[in-house]
N, CA, C and O atoms as a CHARMM CRD file, in Angstrom:
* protein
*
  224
    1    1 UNK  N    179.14000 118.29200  83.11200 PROA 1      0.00000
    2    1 UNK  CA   178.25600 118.95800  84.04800 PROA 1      0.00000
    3    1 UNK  C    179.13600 119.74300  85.03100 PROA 1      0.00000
    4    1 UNK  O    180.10000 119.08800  85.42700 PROA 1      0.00000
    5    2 UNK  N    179.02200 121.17600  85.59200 PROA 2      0.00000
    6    2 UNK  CA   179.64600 121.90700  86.33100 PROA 2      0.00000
    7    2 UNK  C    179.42100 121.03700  87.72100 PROA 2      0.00000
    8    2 UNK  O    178.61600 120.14700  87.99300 PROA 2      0.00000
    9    3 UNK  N    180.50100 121.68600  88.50500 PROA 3      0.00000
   10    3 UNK  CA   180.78100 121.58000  89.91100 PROA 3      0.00000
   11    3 UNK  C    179.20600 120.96000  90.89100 PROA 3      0.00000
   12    3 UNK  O    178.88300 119.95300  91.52000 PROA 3      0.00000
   13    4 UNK  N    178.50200 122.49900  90.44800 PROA 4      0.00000
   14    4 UNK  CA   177.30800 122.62200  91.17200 PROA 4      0.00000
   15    4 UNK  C    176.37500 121.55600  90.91700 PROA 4      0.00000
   16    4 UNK  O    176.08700 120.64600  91.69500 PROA 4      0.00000
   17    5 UNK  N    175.97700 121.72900  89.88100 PROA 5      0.00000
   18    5 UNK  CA   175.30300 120.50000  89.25600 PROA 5      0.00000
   19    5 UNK  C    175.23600 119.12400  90.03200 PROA 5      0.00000
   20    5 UNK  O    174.20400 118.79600  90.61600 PROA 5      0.00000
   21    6 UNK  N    176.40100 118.30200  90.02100 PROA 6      0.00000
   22    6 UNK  CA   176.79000 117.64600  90.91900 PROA 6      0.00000
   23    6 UNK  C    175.99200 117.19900  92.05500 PROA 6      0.00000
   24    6 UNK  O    175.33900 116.21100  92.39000 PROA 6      0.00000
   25    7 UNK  N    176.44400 118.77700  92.67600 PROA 7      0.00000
   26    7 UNK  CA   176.15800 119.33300  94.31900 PROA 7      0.00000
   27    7 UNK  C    174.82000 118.72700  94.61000 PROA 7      0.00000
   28    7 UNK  O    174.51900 117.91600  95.48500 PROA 7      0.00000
   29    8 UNK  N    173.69500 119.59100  93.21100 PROA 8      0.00000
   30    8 UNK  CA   172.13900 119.52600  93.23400 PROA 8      0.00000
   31    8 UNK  C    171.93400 118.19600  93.43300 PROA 8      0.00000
   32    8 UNK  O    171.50600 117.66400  94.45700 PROA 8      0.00000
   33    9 UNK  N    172.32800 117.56600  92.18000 PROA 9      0.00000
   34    9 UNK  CA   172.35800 116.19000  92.20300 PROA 9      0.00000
   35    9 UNK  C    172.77100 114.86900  93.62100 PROA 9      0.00000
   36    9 UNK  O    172.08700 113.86900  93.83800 PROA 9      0.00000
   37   10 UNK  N    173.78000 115.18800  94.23300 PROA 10     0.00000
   38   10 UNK  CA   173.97500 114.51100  95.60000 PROA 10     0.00000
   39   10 UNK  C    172.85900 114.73500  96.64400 PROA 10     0.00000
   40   10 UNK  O    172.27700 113.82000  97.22700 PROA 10     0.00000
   41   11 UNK  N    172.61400 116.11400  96.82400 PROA 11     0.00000
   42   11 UNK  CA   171.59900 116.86600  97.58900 PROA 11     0.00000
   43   11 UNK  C    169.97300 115.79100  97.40000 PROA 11     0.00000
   44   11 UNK  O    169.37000 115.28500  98.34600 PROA 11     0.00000
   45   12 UNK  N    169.60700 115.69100  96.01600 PROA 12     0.00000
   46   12 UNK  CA   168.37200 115.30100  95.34400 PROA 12     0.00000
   47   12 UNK  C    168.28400 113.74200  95.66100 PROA 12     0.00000
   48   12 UNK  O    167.27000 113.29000  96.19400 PROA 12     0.00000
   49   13 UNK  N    169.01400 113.19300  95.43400 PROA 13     0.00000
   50   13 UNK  CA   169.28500 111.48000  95.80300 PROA 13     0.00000
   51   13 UNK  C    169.78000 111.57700  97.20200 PROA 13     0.00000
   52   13 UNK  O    169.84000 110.52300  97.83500 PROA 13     0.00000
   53   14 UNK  N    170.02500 112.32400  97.59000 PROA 14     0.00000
   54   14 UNK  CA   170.16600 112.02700  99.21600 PROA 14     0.00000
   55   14 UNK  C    168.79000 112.27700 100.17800 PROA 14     0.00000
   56   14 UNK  O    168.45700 111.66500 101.19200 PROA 14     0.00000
   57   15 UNK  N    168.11800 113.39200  99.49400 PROA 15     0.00000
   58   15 UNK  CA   167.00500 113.65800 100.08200 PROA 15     0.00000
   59   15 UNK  C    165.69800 112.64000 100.06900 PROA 15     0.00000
   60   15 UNK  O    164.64900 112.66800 100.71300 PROA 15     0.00000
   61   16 UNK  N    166.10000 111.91900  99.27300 PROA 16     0.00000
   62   16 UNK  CA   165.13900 110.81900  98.43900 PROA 16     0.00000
   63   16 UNK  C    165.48600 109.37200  98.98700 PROA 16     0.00000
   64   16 UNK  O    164.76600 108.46300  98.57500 PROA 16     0.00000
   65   17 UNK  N    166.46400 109.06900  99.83200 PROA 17     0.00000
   66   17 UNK  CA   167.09700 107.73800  99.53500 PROA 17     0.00000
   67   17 UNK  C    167.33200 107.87900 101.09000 PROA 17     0.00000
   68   17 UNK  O    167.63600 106.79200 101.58000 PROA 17     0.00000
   69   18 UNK  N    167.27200 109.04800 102.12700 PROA 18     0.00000
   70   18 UNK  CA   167.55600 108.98000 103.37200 PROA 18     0.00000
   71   18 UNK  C    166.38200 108.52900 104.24100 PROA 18     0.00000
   72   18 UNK  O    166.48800 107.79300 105.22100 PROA 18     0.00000
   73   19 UNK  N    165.17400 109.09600 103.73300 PROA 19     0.00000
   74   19 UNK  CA   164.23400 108.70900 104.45700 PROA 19     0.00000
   75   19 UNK  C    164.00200 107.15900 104.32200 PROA 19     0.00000
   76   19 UNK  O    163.53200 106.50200 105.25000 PROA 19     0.00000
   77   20 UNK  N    164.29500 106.71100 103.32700 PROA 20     0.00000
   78   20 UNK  CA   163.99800 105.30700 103.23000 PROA 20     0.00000
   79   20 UNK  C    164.35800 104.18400 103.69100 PROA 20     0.00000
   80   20 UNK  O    163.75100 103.11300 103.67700 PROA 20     0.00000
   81   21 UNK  N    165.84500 104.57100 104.30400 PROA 21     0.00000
   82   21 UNK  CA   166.49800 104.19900 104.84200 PROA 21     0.00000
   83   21 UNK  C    166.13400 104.38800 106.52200 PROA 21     0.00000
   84   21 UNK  O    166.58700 103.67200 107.41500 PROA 21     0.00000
   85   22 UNK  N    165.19800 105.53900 106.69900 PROA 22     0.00000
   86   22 UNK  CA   164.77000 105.73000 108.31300 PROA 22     0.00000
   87   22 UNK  C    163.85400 104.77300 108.02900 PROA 22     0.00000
   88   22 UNK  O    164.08400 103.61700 108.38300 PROA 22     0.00000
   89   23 UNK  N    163.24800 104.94100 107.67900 PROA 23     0.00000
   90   23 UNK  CA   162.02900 103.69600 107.43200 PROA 23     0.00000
   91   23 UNK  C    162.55800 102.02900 107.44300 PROA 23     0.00000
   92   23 UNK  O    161.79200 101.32400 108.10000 PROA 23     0.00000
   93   24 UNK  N    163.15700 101.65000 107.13000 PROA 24     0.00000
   94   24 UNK  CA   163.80900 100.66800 107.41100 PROA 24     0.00000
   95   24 UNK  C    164.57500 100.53000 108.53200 PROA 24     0.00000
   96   24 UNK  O    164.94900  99.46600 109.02700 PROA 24     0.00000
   97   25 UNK  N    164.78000 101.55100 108.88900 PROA 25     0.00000
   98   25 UNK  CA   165.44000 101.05400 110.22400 PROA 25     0.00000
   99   25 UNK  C    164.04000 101.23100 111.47600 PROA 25     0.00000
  100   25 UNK  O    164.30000 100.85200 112.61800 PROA 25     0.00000
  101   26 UNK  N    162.63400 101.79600 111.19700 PROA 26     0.00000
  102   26 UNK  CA   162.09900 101.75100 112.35700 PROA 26     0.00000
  103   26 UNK  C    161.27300 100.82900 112.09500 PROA 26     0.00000
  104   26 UNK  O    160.27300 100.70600 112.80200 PROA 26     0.00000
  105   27 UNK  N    161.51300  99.97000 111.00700 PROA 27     0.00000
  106   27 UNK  CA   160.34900  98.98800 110.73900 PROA 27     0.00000
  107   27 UNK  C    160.32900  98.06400 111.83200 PROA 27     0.00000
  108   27 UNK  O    161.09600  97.11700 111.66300 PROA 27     0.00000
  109   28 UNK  N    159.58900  98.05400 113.05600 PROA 28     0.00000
  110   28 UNK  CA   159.52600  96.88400 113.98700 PROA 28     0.00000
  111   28 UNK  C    158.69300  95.98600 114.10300 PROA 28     0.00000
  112   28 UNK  O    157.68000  96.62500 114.38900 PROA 28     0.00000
  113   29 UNK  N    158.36000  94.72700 114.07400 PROA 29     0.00000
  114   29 UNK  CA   157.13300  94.00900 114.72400 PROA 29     0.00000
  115   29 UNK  C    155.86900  93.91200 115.34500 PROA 29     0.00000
  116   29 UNK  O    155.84400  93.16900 116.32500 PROA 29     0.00000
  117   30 UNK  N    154.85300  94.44900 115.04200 PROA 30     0.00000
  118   30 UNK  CA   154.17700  94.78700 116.93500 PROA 30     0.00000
  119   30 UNK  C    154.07500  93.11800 117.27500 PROA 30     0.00000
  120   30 UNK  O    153.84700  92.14100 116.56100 PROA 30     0.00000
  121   31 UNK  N    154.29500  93.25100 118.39900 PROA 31     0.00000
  122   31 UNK  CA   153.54800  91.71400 119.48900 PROA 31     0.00000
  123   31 UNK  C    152.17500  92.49800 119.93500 PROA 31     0.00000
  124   31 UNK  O    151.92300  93.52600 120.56400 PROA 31     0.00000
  125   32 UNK  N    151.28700  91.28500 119.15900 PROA 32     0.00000
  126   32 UNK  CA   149.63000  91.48400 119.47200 PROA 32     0.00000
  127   32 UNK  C    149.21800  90.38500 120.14900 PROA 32     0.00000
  128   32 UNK  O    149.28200  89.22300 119.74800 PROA 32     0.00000
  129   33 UNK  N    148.80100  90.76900 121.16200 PROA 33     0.00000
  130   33 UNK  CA   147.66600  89.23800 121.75600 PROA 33     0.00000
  131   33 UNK  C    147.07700  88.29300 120.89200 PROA 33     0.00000
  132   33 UNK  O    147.24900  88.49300 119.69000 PROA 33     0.00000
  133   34 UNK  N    146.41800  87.30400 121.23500 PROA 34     0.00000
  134   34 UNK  CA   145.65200  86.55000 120.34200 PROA 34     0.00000
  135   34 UNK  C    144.08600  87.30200 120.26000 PROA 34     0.00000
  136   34 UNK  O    143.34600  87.17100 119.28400 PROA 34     0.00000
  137   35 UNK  N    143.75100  88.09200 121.45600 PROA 35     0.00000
  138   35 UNK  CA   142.82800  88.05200 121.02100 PROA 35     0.00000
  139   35 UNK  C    142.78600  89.47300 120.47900 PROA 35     0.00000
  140   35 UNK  O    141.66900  89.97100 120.34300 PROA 35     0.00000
  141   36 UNK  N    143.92600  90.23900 120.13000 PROA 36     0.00000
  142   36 UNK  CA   144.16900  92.20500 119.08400 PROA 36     0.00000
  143   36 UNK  C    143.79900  91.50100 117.70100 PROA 36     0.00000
  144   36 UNK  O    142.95900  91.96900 116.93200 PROA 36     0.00000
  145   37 UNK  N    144.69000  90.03900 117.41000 PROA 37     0.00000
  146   37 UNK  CA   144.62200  89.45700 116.08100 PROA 37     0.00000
  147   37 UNK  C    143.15000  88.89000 115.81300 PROA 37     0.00000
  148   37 UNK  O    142.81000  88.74100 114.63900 PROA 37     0.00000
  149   38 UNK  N    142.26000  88.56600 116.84400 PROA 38     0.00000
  150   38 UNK  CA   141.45500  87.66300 116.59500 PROA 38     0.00000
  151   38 UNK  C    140.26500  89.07300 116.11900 PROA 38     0.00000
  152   38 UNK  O    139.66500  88.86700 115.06400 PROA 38     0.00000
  153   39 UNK  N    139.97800  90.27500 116.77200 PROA 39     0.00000
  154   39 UNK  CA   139.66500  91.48500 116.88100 PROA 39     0.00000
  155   39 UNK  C    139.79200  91.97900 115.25100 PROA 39     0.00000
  156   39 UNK  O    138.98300  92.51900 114.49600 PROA 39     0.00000
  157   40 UNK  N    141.15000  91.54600 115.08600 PROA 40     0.00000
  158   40 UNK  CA   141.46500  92.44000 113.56100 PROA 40     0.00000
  159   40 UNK  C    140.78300  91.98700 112.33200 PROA 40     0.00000
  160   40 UNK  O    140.23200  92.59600 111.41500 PROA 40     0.00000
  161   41 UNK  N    141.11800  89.90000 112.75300 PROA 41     0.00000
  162   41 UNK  CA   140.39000  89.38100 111.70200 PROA 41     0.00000
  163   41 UNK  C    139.37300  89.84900 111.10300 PROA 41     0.00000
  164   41 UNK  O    139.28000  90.00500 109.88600 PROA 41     0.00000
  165   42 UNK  N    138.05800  90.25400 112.41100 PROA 42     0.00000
  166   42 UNK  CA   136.95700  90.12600 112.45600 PROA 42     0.00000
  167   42 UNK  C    136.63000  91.19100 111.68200 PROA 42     0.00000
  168   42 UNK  O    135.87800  91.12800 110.71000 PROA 42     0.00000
  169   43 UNK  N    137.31200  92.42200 112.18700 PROA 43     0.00000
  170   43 UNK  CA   137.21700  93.72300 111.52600 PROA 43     0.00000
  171   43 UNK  C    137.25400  93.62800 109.45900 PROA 43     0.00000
  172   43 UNK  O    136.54000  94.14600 108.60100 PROA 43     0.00000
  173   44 UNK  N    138.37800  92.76900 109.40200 PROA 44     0.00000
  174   44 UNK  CA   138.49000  92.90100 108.01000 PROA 44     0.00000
  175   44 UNK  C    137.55400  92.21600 107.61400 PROA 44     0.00000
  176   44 UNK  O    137.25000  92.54600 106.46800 PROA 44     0.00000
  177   45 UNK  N    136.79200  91.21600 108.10700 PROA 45     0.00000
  178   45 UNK  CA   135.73200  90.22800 107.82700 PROA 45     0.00000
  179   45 UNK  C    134.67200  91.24100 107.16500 PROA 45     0.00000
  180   45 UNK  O    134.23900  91.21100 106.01300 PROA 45     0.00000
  181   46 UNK  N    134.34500  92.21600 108.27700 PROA 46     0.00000
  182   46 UNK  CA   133.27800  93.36600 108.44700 PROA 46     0.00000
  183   46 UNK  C    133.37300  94.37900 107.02100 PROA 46     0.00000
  184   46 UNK  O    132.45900  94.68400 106.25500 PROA 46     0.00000
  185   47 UNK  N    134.84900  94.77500 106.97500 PROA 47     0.00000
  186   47 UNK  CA   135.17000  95.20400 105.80900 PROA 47     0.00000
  187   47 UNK  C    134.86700  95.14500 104.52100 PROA 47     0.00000
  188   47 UNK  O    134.44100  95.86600 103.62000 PROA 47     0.00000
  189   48 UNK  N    135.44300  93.37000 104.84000 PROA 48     0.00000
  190   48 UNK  CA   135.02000  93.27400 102.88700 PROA 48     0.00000
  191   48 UNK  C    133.74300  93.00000 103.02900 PROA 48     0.00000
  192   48 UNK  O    133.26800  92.77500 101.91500 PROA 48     0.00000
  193   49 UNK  N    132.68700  92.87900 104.15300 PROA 49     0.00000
  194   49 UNK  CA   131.59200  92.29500 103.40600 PROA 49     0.00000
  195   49 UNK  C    131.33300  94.16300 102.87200 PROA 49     0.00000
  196   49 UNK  O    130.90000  94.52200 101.77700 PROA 49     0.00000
  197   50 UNK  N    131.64200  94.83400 103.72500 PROA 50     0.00000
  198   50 UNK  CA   130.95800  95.92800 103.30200 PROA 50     0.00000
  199   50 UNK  C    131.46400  96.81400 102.14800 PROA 50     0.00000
  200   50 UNK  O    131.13000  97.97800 101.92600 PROA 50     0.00000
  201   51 UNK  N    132.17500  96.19000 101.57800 PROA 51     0.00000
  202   51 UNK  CA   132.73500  96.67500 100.44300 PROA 51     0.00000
  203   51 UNK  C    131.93400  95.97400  99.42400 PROA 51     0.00000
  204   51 UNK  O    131.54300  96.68500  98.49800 PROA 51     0.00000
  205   52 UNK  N    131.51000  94.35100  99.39300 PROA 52     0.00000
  206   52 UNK  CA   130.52000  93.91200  98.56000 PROA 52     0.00000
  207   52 UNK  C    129.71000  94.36500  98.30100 PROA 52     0.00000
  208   52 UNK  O    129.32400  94.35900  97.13200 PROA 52     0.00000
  209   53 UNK  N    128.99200  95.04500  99.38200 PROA 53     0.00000
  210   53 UNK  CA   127.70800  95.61900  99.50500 PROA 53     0.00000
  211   53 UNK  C    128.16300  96.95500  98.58700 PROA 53     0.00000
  212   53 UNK  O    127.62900  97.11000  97.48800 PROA 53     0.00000
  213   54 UNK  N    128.86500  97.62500  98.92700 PROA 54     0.00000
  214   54 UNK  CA   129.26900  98.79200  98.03000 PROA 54     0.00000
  215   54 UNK  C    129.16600  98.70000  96.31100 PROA 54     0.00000
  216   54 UNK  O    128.52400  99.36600  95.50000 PROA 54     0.00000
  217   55 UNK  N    129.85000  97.86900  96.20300 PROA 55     0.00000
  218   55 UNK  CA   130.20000  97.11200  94.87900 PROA 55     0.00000
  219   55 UNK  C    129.21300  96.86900  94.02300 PROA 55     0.00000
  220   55 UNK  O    129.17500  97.04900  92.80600 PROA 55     0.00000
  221   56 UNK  N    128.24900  96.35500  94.91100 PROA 56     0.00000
  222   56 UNK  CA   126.46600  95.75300  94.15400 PROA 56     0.00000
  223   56 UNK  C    125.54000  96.55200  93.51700 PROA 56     0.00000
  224   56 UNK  O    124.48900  96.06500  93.10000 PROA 56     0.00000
């Protein structure tokens, strides 16, 4: 494979493999109250029922 080739090639896996690496580095935690979590539960509760209903 020529010189360039190469080049493309470093360029292509770098462009691909850098972001992923940002992403991993901003992956943080959130700290949620008890009651953001208790809120969220509820929400997904709400969710799937209404996805059953969809489903039927």
């Amino acid at each position: 494979m020529p010189w360039y080739g190469w080049i493309i090639l470093f360029l292509a896996l770098s462009a691909i493999i850098s972001p992923l690496f940002s992403l991993l580095k901003s992956n943080k935690k959130i700290q949620l109250t008890e009651e953001q979590k208790k809120r969220i539960r509820e929400r997904n509760v709400k969710w799937d029922e209404m996805e059953k209903k969809d489903k039927e």
